[in-house]
mmCIF file of the C-alpha atoms, coordinates in Angstrom:
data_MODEL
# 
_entry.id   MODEL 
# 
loop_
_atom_site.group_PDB 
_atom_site.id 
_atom_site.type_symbol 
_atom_site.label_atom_id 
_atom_site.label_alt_id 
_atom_site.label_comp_id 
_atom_site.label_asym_id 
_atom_site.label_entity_id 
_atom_site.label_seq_id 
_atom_site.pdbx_PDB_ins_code 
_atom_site.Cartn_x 
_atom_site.Cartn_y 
_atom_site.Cartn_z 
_atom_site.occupancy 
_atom_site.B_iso_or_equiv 
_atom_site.pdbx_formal_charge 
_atom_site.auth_seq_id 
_atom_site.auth_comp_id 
_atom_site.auth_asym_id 
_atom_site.auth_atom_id 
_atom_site.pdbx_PDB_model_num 
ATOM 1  C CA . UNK A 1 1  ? -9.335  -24.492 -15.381 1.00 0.00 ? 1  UNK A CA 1 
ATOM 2  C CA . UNK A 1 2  ? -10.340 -20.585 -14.861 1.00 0.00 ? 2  UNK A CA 1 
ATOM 3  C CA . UNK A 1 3  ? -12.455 -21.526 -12.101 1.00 0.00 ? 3  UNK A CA 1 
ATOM 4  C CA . UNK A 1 4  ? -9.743  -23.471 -10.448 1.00 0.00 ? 4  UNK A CA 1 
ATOM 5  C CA . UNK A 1 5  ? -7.437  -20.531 -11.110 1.00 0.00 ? 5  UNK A CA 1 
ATOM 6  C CA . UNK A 1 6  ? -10.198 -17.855 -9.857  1.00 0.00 ? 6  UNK A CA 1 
ATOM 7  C CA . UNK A 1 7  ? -10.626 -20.303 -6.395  1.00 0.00 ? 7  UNK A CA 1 
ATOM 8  C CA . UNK A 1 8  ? -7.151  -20.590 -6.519  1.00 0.00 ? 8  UNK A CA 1 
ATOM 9  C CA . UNK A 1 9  ? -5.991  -16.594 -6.222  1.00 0.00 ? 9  UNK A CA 1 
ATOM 10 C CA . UNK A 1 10 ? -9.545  -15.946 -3.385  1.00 0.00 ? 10 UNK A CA 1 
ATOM 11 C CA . UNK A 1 11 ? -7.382  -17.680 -1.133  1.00 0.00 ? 11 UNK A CA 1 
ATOM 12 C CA . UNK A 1 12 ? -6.401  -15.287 1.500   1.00 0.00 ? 12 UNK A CA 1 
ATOM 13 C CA . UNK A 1 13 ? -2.928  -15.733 1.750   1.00 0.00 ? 13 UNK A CA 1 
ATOM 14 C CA . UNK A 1 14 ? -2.501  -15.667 -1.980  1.00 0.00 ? 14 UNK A CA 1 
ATOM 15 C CA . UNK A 1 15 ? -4.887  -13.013 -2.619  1.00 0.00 ? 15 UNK A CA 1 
ATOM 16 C CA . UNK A 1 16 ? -2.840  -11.017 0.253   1.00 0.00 ? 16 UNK A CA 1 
ATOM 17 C CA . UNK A 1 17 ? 0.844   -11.865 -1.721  1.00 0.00 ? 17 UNK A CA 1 
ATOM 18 C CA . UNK A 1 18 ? -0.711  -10.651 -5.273  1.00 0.00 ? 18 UNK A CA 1 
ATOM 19 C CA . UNK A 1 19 ? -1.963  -7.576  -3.388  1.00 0.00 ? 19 UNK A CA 1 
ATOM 20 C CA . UNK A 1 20 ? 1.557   -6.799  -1.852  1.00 0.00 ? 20 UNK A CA 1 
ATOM 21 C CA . UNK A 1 21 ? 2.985   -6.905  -5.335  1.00 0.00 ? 21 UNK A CA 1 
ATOM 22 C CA . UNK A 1 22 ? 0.582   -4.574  -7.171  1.00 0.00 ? 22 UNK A CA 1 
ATOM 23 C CA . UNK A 1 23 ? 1.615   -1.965  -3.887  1.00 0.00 ? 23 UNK A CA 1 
ATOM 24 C CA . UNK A 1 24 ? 3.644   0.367   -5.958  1.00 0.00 ? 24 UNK A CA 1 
ATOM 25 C CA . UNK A 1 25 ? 1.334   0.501   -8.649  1.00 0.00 ? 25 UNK A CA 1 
ATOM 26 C CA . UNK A 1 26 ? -2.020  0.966   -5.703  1.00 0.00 ? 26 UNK A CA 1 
ATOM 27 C CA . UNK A 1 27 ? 0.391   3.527   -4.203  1.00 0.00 ? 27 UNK A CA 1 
ATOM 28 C CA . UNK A 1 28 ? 0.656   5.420   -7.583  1.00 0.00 ? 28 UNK A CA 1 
ATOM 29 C CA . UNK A 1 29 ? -2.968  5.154   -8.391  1.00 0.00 ? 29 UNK A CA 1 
ATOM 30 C CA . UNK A 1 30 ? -4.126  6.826   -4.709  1.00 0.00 ? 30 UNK A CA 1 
ATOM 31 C CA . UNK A 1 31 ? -1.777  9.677   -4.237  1.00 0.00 ? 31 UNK A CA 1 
ATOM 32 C CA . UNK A 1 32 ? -1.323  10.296  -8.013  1.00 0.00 ? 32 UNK A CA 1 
ATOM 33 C CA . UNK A 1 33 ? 2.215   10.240  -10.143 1.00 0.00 ? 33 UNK A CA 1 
ATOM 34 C CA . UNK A 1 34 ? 3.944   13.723  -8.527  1.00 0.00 ? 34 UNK A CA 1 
ATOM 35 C CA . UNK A 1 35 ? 3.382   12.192  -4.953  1.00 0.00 ? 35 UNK A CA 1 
ATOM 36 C CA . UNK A 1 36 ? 4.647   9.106   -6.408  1.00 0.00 ? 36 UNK A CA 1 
ATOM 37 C CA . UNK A 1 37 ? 7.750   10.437  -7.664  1.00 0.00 ? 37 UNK A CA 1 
ATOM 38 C CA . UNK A 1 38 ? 8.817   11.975  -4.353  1.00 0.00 ? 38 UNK A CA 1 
ATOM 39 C CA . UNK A 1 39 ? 8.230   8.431   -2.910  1.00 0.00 ? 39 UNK A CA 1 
ATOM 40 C CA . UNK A 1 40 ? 11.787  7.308   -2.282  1.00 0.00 ? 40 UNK A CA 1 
ATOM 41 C CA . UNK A 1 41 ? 10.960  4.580   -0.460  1.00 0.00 ? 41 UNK A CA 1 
ATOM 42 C CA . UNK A 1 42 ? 8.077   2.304   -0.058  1.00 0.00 ? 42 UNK A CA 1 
ATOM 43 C CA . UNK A 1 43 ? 9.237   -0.902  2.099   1.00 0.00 ? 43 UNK A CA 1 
ATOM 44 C CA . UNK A 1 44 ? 5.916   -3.633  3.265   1.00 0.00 ? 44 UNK A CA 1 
ATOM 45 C CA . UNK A 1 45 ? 6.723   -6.067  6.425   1.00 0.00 ? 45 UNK A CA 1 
ATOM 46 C CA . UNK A 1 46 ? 4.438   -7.579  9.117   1.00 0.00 ? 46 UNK A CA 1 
ATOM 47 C CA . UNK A 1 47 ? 1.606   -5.467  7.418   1.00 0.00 ? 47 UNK A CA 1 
ATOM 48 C CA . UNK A 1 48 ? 3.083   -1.882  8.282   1.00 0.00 ? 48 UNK A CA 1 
ATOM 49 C CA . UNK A 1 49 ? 3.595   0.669   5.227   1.00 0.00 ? 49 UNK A CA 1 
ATOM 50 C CA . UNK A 1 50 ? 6.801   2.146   5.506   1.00 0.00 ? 50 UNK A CA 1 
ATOM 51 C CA . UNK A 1 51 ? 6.984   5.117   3.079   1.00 0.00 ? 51 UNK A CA 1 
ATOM 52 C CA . UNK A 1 52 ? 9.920   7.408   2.757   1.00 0.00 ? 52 UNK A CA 1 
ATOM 53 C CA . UNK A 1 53 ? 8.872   11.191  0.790   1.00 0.00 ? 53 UNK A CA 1 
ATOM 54 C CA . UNK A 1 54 ? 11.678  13.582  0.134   1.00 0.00 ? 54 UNK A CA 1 
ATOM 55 C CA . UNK A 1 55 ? 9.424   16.667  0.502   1.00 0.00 ? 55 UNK A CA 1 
ATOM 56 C CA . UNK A 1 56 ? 8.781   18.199  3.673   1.00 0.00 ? 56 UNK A CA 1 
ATOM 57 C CA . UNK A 1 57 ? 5.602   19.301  2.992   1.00 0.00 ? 57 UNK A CA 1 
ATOM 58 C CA . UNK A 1 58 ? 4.163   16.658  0.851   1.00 0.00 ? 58 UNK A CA 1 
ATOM 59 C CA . UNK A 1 59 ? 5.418   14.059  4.309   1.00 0.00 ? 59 UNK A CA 1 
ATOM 60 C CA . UNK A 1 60 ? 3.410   16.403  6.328   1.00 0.00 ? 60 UNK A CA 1 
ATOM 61 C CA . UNK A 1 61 ? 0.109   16.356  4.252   1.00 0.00 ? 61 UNK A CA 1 
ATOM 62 C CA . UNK A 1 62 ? 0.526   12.383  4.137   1.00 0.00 ? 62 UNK A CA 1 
ATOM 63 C CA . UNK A 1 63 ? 1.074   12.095  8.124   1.00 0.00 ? 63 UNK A CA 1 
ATOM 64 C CA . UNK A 1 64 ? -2.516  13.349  8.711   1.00 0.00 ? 64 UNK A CA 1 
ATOM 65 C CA . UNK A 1 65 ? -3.930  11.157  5.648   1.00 0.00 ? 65 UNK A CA 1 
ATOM 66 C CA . UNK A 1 66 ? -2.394  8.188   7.105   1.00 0.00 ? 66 UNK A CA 1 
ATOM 67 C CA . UNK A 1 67 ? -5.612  6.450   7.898   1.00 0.00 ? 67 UNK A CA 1 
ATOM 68 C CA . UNK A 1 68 ? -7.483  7.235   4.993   1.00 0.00 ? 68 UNK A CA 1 
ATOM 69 C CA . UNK A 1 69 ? -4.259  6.064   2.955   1.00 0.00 ? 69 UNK A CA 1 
ATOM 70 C CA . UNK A 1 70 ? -4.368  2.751   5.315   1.00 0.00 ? 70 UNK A CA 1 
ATOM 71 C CA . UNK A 1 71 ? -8.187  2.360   4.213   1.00 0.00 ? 71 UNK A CA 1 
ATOM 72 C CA . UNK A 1 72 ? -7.980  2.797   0.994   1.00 0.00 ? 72 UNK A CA 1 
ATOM 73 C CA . UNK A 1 73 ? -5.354  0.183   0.286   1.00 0.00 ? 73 UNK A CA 1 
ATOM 74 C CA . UNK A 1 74 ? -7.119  -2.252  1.827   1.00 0.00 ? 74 UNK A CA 1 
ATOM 75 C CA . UNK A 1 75 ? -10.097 -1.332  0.025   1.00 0.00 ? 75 UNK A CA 1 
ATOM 76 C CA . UNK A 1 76 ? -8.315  -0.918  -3.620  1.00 0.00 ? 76 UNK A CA 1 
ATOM 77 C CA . UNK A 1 77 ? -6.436  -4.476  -2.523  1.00 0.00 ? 77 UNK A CA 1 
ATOM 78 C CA . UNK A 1 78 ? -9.772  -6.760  -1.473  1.00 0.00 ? 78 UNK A CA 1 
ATOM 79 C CA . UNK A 1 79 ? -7.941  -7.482  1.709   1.00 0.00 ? 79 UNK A CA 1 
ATOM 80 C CA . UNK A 1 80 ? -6.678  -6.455  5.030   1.00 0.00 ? 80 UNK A CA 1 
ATOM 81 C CA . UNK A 1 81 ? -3.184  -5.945  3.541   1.00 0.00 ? 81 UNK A CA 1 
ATOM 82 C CA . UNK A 1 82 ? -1.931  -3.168  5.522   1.00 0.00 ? 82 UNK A CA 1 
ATOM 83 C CA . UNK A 1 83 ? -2.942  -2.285  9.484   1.00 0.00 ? 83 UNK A CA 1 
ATOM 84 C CA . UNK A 1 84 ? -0.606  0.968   9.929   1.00 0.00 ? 84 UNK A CA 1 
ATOM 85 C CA . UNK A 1 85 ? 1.078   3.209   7.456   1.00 0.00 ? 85 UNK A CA 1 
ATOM 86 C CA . UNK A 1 86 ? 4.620   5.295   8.745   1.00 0.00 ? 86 UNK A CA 1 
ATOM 87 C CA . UNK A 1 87 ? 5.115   8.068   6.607   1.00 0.00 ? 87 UNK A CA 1 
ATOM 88 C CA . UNK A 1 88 ? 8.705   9.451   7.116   1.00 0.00 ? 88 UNK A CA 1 
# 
């Protein structure tokens, strides 16, 4: 039965939906819990990162990270979850 289970959440499509839920906490765990508390919005859909930050400055350090954020979700996630991240 854990095999079945194990085959069962490899599939891509699943393995992509379980990623998308654990976003917040991947979110949390890359740009730490003081970024993540100035996150006011973090929306997912047709695999672009939407991410709203209420400080200026913080928004403007994440607009030149936005690659190496995009990379390492996909990396923390096991699979091409996100292709663009819009920080505004």
């Amino acid at each position: 039965m854990g095999d079945l289970l194990d085959e069962f959440f490899k599939r891509p499509y699943v393995a992509a939906k379980v990623a998308e839920g654990k976003l917040p906490d991947t979110w949390r765990e890359i740009v730490g819990d003081r970024v993540a508390e100035l996150t006011t919005e973090l929306r997912f859909e047709k695999h672009i990162l939407h991410v709203r930050i209420q400080s200026s400055v913080v928004r403007s350090e994440l607009f030149y990270q936005r690659e190496a954020l995009k990379e390492e979700i996909n990396r923390r996630s096991g699979v091409q979850l996100v292709n663009a991240v819009i920080i505004r």
